[in-house]
JSON list of C-alpha atoms in Angstrom, two decimals:
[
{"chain": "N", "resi": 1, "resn": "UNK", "atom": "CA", "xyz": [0.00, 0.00, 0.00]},
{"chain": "N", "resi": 2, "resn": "UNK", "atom": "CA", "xyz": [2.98, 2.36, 0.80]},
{"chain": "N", "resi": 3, "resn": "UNK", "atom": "CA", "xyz": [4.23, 1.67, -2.48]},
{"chain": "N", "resi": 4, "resn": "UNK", "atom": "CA", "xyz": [1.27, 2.19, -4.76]},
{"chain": "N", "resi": 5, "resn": "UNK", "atom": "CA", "xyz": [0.81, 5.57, -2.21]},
{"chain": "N", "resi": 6, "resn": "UNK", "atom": "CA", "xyz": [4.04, 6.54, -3.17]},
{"chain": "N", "resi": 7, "resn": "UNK", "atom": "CA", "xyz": [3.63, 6.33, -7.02]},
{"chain": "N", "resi": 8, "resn": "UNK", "atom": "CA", "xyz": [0.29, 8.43, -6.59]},
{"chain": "N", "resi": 9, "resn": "UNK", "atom": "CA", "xyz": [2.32, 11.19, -4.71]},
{"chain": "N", "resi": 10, "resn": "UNK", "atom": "CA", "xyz": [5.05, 10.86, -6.94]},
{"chain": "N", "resi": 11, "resn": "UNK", "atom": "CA", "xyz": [9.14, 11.97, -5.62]},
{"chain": "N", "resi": 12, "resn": "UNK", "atom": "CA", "xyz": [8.60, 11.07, -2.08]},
{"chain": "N", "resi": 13, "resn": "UNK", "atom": "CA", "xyz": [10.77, 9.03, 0.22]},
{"chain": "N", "resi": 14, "resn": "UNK", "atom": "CA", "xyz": [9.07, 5.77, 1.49]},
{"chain": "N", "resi": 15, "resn": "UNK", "atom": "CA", "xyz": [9.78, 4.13, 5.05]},
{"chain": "N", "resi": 16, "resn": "UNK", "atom": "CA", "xyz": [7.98, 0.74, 5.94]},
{"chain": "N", "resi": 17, "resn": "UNK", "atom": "CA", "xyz": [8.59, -1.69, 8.34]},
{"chain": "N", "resi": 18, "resn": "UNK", "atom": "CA", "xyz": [7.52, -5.23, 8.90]},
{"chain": "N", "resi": 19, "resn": "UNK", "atom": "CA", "xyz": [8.47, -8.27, 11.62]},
{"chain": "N", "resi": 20, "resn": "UNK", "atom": "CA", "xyz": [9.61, -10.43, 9.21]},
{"chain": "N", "resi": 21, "resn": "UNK", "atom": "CA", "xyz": [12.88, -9.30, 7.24]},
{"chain": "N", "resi": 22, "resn": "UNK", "atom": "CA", "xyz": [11.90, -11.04, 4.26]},
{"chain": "N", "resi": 23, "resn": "UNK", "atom": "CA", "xyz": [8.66, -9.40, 3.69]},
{"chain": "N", "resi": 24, "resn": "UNK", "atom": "CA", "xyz": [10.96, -5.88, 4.11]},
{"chain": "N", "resi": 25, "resn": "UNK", "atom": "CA", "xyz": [13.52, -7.34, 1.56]},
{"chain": "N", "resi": 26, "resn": "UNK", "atom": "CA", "xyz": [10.40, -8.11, -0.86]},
{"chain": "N", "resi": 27, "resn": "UNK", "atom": "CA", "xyz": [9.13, -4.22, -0.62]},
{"chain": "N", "resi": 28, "resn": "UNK", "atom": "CA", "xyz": [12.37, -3.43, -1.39]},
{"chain": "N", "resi": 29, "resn": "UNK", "atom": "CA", "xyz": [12.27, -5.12, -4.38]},
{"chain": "N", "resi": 30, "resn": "UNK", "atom": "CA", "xyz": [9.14, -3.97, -5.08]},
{"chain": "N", "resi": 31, "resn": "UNK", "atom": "CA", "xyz": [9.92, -0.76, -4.74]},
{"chain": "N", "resi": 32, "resn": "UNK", "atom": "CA", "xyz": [12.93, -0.59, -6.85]},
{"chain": "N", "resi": 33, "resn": "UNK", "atom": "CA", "xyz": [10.68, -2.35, -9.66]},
{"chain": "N", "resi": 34, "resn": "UNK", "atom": "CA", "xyz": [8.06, 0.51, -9.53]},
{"chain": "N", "resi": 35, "resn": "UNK", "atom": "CA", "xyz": [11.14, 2.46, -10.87]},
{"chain": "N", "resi": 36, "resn": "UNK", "atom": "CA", "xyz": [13.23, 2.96, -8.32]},
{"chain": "N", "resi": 37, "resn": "UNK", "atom": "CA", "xyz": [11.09, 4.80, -5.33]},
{"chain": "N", "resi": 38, "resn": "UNK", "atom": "CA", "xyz": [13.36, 5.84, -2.57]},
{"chain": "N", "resi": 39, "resn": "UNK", "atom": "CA", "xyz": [13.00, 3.58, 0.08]},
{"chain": "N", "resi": 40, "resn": "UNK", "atom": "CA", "xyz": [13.64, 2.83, 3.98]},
{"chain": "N", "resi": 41, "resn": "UNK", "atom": "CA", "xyz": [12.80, -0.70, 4.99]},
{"chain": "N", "resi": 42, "resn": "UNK", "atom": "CA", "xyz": [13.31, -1.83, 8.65]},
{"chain": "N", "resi": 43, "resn": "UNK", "atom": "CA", "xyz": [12.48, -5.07, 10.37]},
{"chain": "N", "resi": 44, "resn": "UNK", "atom": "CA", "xyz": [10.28, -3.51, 14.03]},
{"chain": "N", "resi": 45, "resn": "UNK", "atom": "CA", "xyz": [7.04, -3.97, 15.42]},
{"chain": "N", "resi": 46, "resn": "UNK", "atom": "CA", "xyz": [4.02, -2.20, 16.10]},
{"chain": "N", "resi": 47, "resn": "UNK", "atom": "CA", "xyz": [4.47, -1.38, 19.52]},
{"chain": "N", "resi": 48, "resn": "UNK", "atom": "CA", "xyz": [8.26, -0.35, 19.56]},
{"chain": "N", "resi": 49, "resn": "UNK", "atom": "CA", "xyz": [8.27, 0.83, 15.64]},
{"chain": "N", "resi": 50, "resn": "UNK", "atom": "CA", "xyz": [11.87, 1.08, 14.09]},
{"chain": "N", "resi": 51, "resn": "UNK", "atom": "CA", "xyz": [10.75, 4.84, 13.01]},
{"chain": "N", "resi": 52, "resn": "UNK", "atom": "CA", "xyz": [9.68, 8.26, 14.91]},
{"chain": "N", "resi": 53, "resn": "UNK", "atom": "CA", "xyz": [10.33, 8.53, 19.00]},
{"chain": "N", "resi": 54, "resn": "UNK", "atom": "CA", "xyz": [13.96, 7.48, 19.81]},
{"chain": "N", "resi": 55, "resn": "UNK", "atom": "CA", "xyz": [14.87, 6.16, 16.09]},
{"chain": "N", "resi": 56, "resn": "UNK", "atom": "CA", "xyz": [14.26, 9.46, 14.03]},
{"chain": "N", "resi": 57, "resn": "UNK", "atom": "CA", "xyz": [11.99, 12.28, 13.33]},
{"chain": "N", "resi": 58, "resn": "UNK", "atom": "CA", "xyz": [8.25, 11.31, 12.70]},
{"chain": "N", "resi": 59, "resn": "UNK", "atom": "CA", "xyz": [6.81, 11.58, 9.09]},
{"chain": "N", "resi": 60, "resn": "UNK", "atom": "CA", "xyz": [4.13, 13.72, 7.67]},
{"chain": "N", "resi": 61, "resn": "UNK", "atom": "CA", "xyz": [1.86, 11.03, 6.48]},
{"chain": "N", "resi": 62, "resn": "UNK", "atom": "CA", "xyz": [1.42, 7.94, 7.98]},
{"chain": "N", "resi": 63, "resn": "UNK", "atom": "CA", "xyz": [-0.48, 4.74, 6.12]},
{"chain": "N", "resi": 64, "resn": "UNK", "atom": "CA", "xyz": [-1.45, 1.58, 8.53]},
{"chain": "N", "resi": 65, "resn": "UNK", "atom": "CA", "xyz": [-3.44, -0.87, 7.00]},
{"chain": "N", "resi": 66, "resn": "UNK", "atom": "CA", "xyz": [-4.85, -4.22, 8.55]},
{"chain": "N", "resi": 67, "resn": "UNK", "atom": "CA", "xyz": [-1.90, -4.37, 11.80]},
{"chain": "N", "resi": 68, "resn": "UNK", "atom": "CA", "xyz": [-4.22, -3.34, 14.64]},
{"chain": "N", "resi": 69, "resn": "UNK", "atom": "CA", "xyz": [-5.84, -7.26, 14.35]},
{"chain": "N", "resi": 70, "resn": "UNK", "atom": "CA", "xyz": [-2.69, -8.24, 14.54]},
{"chain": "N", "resi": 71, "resn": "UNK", "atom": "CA", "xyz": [-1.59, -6.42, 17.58]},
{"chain": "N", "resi": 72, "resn": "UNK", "atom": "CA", "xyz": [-1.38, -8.81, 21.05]},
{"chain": "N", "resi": 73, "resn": "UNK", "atom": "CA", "xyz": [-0.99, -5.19, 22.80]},
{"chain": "N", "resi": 74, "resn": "UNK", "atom": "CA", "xyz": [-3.24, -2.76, 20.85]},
{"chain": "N", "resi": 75, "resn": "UNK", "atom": "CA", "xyz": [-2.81, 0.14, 23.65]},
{"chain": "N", "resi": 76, "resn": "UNK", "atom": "CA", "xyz": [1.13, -0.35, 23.35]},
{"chain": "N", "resi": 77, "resn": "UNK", "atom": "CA", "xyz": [0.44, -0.35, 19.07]},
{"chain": "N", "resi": 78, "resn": "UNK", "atom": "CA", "xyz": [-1.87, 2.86, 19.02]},
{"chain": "N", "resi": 79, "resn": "UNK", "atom": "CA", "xyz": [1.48, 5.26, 21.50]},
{"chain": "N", "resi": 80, "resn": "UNK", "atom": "CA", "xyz": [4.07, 3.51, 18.83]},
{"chain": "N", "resi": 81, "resn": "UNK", "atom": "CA", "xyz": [1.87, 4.48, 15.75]},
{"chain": "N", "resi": 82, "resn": "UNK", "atom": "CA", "xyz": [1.21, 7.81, 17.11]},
{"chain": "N", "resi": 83, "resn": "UNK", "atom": "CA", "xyz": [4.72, 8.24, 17.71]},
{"chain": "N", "resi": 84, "resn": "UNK", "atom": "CA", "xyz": [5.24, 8.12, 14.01]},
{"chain": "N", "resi": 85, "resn": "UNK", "atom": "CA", "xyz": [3.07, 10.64, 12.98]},
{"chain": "N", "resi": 86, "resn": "UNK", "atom": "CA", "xyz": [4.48, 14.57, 12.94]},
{"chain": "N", "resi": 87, "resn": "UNK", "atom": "CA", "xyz": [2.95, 17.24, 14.63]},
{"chain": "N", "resi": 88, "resn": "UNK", "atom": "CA", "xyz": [0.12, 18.48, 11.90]},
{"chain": "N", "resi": 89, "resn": "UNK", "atom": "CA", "xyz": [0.82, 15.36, 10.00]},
{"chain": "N", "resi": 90, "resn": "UNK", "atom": "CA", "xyz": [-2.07, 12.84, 8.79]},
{"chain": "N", "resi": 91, "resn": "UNK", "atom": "CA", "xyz": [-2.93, 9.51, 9.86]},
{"chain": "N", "resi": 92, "resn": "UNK", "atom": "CA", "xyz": [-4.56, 6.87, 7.37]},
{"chain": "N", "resi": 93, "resn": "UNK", "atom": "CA", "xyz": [-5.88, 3.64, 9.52]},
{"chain": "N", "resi": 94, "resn": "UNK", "atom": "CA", "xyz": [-7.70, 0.99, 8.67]},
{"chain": "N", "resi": 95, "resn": "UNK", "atom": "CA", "xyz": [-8.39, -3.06, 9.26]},
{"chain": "N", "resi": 96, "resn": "UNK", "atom": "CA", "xyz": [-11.26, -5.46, 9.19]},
{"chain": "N", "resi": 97, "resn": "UNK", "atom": "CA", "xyz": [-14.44, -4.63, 11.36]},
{"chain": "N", "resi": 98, "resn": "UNK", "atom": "CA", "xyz": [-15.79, -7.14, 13.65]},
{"chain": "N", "resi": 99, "resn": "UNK", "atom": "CA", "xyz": [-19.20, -6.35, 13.97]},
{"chain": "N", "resi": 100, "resn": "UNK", "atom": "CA", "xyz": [-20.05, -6.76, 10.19]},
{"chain": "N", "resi": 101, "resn": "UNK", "atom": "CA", "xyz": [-22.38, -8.62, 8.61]},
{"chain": "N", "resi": 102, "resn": "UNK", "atom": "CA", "xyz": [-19.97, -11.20, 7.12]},
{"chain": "N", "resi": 103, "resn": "UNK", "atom": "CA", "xyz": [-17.56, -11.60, 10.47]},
{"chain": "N", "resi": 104, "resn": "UNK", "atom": "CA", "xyz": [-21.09, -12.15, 12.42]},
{"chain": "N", "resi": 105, "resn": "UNK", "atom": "CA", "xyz": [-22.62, -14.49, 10.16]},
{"chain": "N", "resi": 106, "resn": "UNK", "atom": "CA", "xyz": [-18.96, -16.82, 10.20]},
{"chain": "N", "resi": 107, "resn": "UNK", "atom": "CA", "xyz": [-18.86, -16.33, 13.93]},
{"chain": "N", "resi": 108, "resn": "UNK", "atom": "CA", "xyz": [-22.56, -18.19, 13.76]},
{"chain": "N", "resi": 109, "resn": "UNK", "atom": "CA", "xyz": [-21.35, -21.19, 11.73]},
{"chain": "N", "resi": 110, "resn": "UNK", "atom": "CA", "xyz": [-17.44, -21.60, 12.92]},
{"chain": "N", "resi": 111, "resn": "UNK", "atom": "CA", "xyz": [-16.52, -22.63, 16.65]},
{"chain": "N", "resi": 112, "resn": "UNK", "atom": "CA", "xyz": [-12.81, -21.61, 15.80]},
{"chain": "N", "resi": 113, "resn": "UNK", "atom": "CA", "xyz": [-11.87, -18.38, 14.43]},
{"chain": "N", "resi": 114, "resn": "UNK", "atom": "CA", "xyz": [-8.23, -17.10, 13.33]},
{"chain": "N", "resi": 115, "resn": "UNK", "atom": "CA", "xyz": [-7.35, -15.23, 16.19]},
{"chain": "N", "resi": 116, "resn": "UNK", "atom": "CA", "xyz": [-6.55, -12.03, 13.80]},
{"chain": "N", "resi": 117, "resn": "UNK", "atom": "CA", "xyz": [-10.71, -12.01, 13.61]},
{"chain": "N", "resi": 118, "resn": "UNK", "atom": "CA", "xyz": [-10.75, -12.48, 17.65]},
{"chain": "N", "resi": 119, "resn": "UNK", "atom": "CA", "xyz": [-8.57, -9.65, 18.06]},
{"chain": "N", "resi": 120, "resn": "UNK", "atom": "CA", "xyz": [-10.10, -7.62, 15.76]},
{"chain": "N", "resi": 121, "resn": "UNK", "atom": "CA", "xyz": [-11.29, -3.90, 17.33]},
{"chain": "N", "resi": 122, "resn": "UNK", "atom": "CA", "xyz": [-13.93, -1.50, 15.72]},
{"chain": "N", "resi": 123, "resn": "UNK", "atom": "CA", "xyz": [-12.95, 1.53, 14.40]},
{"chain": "N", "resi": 124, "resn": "UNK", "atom": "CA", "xyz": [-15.07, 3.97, 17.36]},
{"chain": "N", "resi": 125, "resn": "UNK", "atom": "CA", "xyz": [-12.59, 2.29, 19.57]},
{"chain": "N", "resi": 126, "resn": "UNK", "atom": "CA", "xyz": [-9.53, 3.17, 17.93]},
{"chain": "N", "resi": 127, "resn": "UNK", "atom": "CA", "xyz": [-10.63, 6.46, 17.18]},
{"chain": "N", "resi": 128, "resn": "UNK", "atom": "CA", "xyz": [-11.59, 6.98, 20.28]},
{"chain": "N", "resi": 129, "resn": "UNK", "atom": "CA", "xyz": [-7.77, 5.40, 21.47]},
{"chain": "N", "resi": 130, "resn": "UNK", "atom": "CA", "xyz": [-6.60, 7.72, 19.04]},
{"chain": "N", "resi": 131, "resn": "UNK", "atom": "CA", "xyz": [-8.16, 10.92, 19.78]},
{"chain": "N", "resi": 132, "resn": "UNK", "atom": "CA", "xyz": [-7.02, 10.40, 23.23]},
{"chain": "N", "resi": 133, "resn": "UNK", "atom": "CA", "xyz": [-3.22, 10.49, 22.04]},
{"chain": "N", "resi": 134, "resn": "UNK", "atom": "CA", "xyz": [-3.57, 13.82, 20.59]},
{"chain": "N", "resi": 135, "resn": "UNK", "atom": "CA", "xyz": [-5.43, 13.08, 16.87]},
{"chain": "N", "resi": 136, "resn": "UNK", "atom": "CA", "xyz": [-8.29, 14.99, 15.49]},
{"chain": "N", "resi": 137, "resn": "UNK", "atom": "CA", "xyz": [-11.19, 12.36, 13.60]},
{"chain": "N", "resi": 138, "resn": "UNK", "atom": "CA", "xyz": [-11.66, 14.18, 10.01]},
{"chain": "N", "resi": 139, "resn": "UNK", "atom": "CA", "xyz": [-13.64, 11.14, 8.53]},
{"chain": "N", "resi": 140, "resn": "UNK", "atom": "CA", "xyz": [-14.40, 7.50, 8.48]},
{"chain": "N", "resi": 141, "resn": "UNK", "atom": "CA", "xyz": [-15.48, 5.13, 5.90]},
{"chain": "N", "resi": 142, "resn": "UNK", "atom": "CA", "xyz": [-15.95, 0.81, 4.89]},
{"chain": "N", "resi": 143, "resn": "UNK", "atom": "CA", "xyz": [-14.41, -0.85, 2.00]},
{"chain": "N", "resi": 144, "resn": "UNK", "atom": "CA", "xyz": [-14.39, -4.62, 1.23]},
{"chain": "N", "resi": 145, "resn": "UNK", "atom": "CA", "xyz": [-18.76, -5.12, 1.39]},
{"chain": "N", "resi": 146, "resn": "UNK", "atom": "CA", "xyz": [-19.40, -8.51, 2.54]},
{"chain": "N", "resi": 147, "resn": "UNK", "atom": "CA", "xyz": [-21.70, -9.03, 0.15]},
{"chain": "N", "resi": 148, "resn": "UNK", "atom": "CA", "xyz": [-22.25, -10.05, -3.18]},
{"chain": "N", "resi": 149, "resn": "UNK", "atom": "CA", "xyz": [-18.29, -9.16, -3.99]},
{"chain": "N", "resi": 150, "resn": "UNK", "atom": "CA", "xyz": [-16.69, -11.56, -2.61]},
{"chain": "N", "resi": 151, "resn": "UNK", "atom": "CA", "xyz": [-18.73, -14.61, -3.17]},
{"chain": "N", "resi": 152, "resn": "UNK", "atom": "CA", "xyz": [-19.36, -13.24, -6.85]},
{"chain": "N", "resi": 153, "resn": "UNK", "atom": "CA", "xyz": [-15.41, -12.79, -7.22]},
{"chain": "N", "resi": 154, "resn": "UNK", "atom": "CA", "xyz": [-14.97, -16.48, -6.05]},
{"chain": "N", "resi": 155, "resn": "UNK", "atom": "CA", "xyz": [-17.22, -17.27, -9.33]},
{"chain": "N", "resi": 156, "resn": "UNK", "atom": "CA", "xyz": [-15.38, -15.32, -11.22]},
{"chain": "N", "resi": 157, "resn": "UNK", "atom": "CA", "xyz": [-12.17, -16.71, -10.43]},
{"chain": "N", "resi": 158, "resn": "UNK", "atom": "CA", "xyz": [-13.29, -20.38, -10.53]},
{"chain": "N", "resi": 159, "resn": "UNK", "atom": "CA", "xyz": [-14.99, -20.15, -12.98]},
{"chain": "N", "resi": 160, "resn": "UNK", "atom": "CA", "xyz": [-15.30, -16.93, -15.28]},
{"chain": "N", "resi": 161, "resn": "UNK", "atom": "CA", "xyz": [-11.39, -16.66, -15.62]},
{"chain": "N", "resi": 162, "resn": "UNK", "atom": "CA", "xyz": [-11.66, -13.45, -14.15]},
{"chain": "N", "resi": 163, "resn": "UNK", "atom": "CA", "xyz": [-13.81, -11.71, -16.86]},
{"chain": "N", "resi": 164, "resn": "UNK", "atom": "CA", "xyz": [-16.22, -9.86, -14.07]},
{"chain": "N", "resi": 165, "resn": "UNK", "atom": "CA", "xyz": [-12.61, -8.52, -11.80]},
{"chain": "N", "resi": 166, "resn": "UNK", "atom": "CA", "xyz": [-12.83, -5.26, -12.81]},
{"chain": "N", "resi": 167, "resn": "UNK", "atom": "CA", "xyz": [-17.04, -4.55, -12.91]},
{"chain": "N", "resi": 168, "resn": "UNK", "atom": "CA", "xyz": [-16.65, -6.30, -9.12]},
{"chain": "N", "resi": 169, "resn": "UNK", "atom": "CA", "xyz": [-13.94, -3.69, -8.45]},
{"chain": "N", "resi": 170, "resn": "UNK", "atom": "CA", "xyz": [-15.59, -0.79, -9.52]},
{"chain": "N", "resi": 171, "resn": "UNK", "atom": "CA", "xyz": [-19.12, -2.04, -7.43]},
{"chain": "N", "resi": 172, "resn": "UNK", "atom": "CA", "xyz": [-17.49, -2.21, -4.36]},
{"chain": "N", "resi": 173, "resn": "UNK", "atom": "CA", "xyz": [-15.61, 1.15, -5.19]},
{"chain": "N", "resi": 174, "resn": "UNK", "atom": "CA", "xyz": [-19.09, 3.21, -5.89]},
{"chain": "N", "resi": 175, "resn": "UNK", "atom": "CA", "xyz": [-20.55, 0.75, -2.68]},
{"chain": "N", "resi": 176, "resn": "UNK", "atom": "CA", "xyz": [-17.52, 2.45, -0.40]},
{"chain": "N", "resi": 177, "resn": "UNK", "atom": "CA", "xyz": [-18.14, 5.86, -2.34]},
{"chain": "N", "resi": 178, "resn": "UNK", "atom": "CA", "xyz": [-22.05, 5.83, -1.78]},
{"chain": "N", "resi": 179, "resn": "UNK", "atom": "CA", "xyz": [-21.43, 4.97, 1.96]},
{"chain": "N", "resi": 180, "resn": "UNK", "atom": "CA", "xyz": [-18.68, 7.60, 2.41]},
{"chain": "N", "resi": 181, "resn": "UNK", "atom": "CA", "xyz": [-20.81, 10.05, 0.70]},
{"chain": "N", "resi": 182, "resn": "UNK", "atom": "CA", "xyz": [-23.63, 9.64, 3.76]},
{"chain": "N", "resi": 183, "resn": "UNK", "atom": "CA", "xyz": [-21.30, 9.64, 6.43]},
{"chain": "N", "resi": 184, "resn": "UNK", "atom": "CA", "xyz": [-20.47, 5.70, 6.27]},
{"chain": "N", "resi": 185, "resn": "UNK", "atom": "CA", "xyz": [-24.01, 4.55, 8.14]},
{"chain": "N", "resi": 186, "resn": "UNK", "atom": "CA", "xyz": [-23.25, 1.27, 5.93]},
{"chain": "N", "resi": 187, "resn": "UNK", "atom": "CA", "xyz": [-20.22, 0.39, 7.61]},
{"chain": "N", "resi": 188, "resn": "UNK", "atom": "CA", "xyz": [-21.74, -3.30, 9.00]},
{"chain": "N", "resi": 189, "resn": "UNK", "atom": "CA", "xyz": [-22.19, -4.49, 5.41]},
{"chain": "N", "resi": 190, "resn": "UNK", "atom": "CA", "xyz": [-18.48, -3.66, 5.11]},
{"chain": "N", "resi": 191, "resn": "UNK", "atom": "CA", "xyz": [-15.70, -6.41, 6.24]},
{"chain": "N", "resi": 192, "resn": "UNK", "atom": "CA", "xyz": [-13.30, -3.55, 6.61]},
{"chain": "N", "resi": 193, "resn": "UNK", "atom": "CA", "xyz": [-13.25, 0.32, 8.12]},
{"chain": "N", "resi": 194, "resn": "UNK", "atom": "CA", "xyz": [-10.53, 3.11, 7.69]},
{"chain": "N", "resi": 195, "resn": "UNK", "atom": "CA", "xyz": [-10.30, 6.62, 8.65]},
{"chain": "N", "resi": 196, "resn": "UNK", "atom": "CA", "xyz": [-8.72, 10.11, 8.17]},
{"chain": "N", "resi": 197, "resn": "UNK", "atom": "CA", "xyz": [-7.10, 11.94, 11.21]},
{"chain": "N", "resi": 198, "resn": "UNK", "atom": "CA", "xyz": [-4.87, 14.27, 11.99]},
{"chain": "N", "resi": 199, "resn": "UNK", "atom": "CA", "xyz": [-2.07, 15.01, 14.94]},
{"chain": "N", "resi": 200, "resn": "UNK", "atom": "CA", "xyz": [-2.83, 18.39, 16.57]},
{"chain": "N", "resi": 201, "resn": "UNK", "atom": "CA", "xyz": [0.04, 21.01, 16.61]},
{"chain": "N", "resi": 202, "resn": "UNK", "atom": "CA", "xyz": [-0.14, 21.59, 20.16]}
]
């Protein structure tokens, strides 16, 4: 995601991190294939992150997508992200939600979950977590709907040889535009939420 950010913005420096060294060394790669975008890799977690606090100055913008699941300490995650993020700067968050539709209905028919959808935490409580460590909420919205899209994708793929990808795309892109447009009160027929914030100055 950093990488296809950092084409959009175009001549920026890029600085990820990951716990497993390979999966740095393979954005590093990546990188360099998408013609050579200047890039900081480290090997860190969440809750101690290689970047910002004692290991550098913080960056403007700061893009976390689907870690807080992940997280076995999500208080611990939320001081080491917002450590990250510059005074003024912008925070991008997002992971999957919980309470929708989709995580409900496999909660009903599975005894055993992946503990990534155990540990999963709704986006009013990280904002909230958030908010508390000096951010500012500018908006929220859902991506991923639970349904048709990912069922109909699995059709597509099996079977279709991927002639419907892009019309699935682009319905669950107007789906997350419509519900963005109204606020996001859609977000339970959504598998995933993100938001917009920003660190205050003072």
């Amino acid at each position: 995601m950093g990488i296809e950010a950092a084409k959009d913005a175009k001549e920026v420096d890029l600085s990820a991190f990951d716990p497993s060294p390979e999966m740095v060394r393979i954005a590093a790669s990546n990188a360099e294939k998408e013609g050579g975008i200047p890039f900081d890799g480290r090997t860190g977690f969440g809750e101690a992150p290689p970047f910002g606090g004692d290991h550098g100055a913080p960056f403007p913008l700061v893009i976390s997508s689907g870690v807080v699941s992940f997280s076995p300490d999500v208080e611990r995650w939320m001081d080491g992200l917002a450590s990250t993020v510059e005074p003024g700067g912008t925070l991008v968050v997002g992971d999957i939600h919980p309470g929708s539709s989709g995580f409900r209905r496999r909660r009903r028919r599975k005894p055993l979950l992946p503990v990534r959808e155990m540990n999963a935490r709704s986006r009013e409580s990280i904002r909230t977590g958030l908010e508390q460590r000096g951010f500012v909420h500018l908006r929220s919205g859902a991506y991923q709907l639970t349904r048709p899209v990912p069922e109909a994708m699995y059709v597509n793929e099996r079977f279709l040889k991927g002639i419907l990808t892009r019309p699935l795309l682009w319905a669950n892109r107007l789906a997350t535009w419509v519900d963005g447009a109204f606020g996001s009160p859609l977000q339970d027929r959504f598998d995933s939420w993100v938001m917009h914030l920003e660190r205050r100055e003072d």
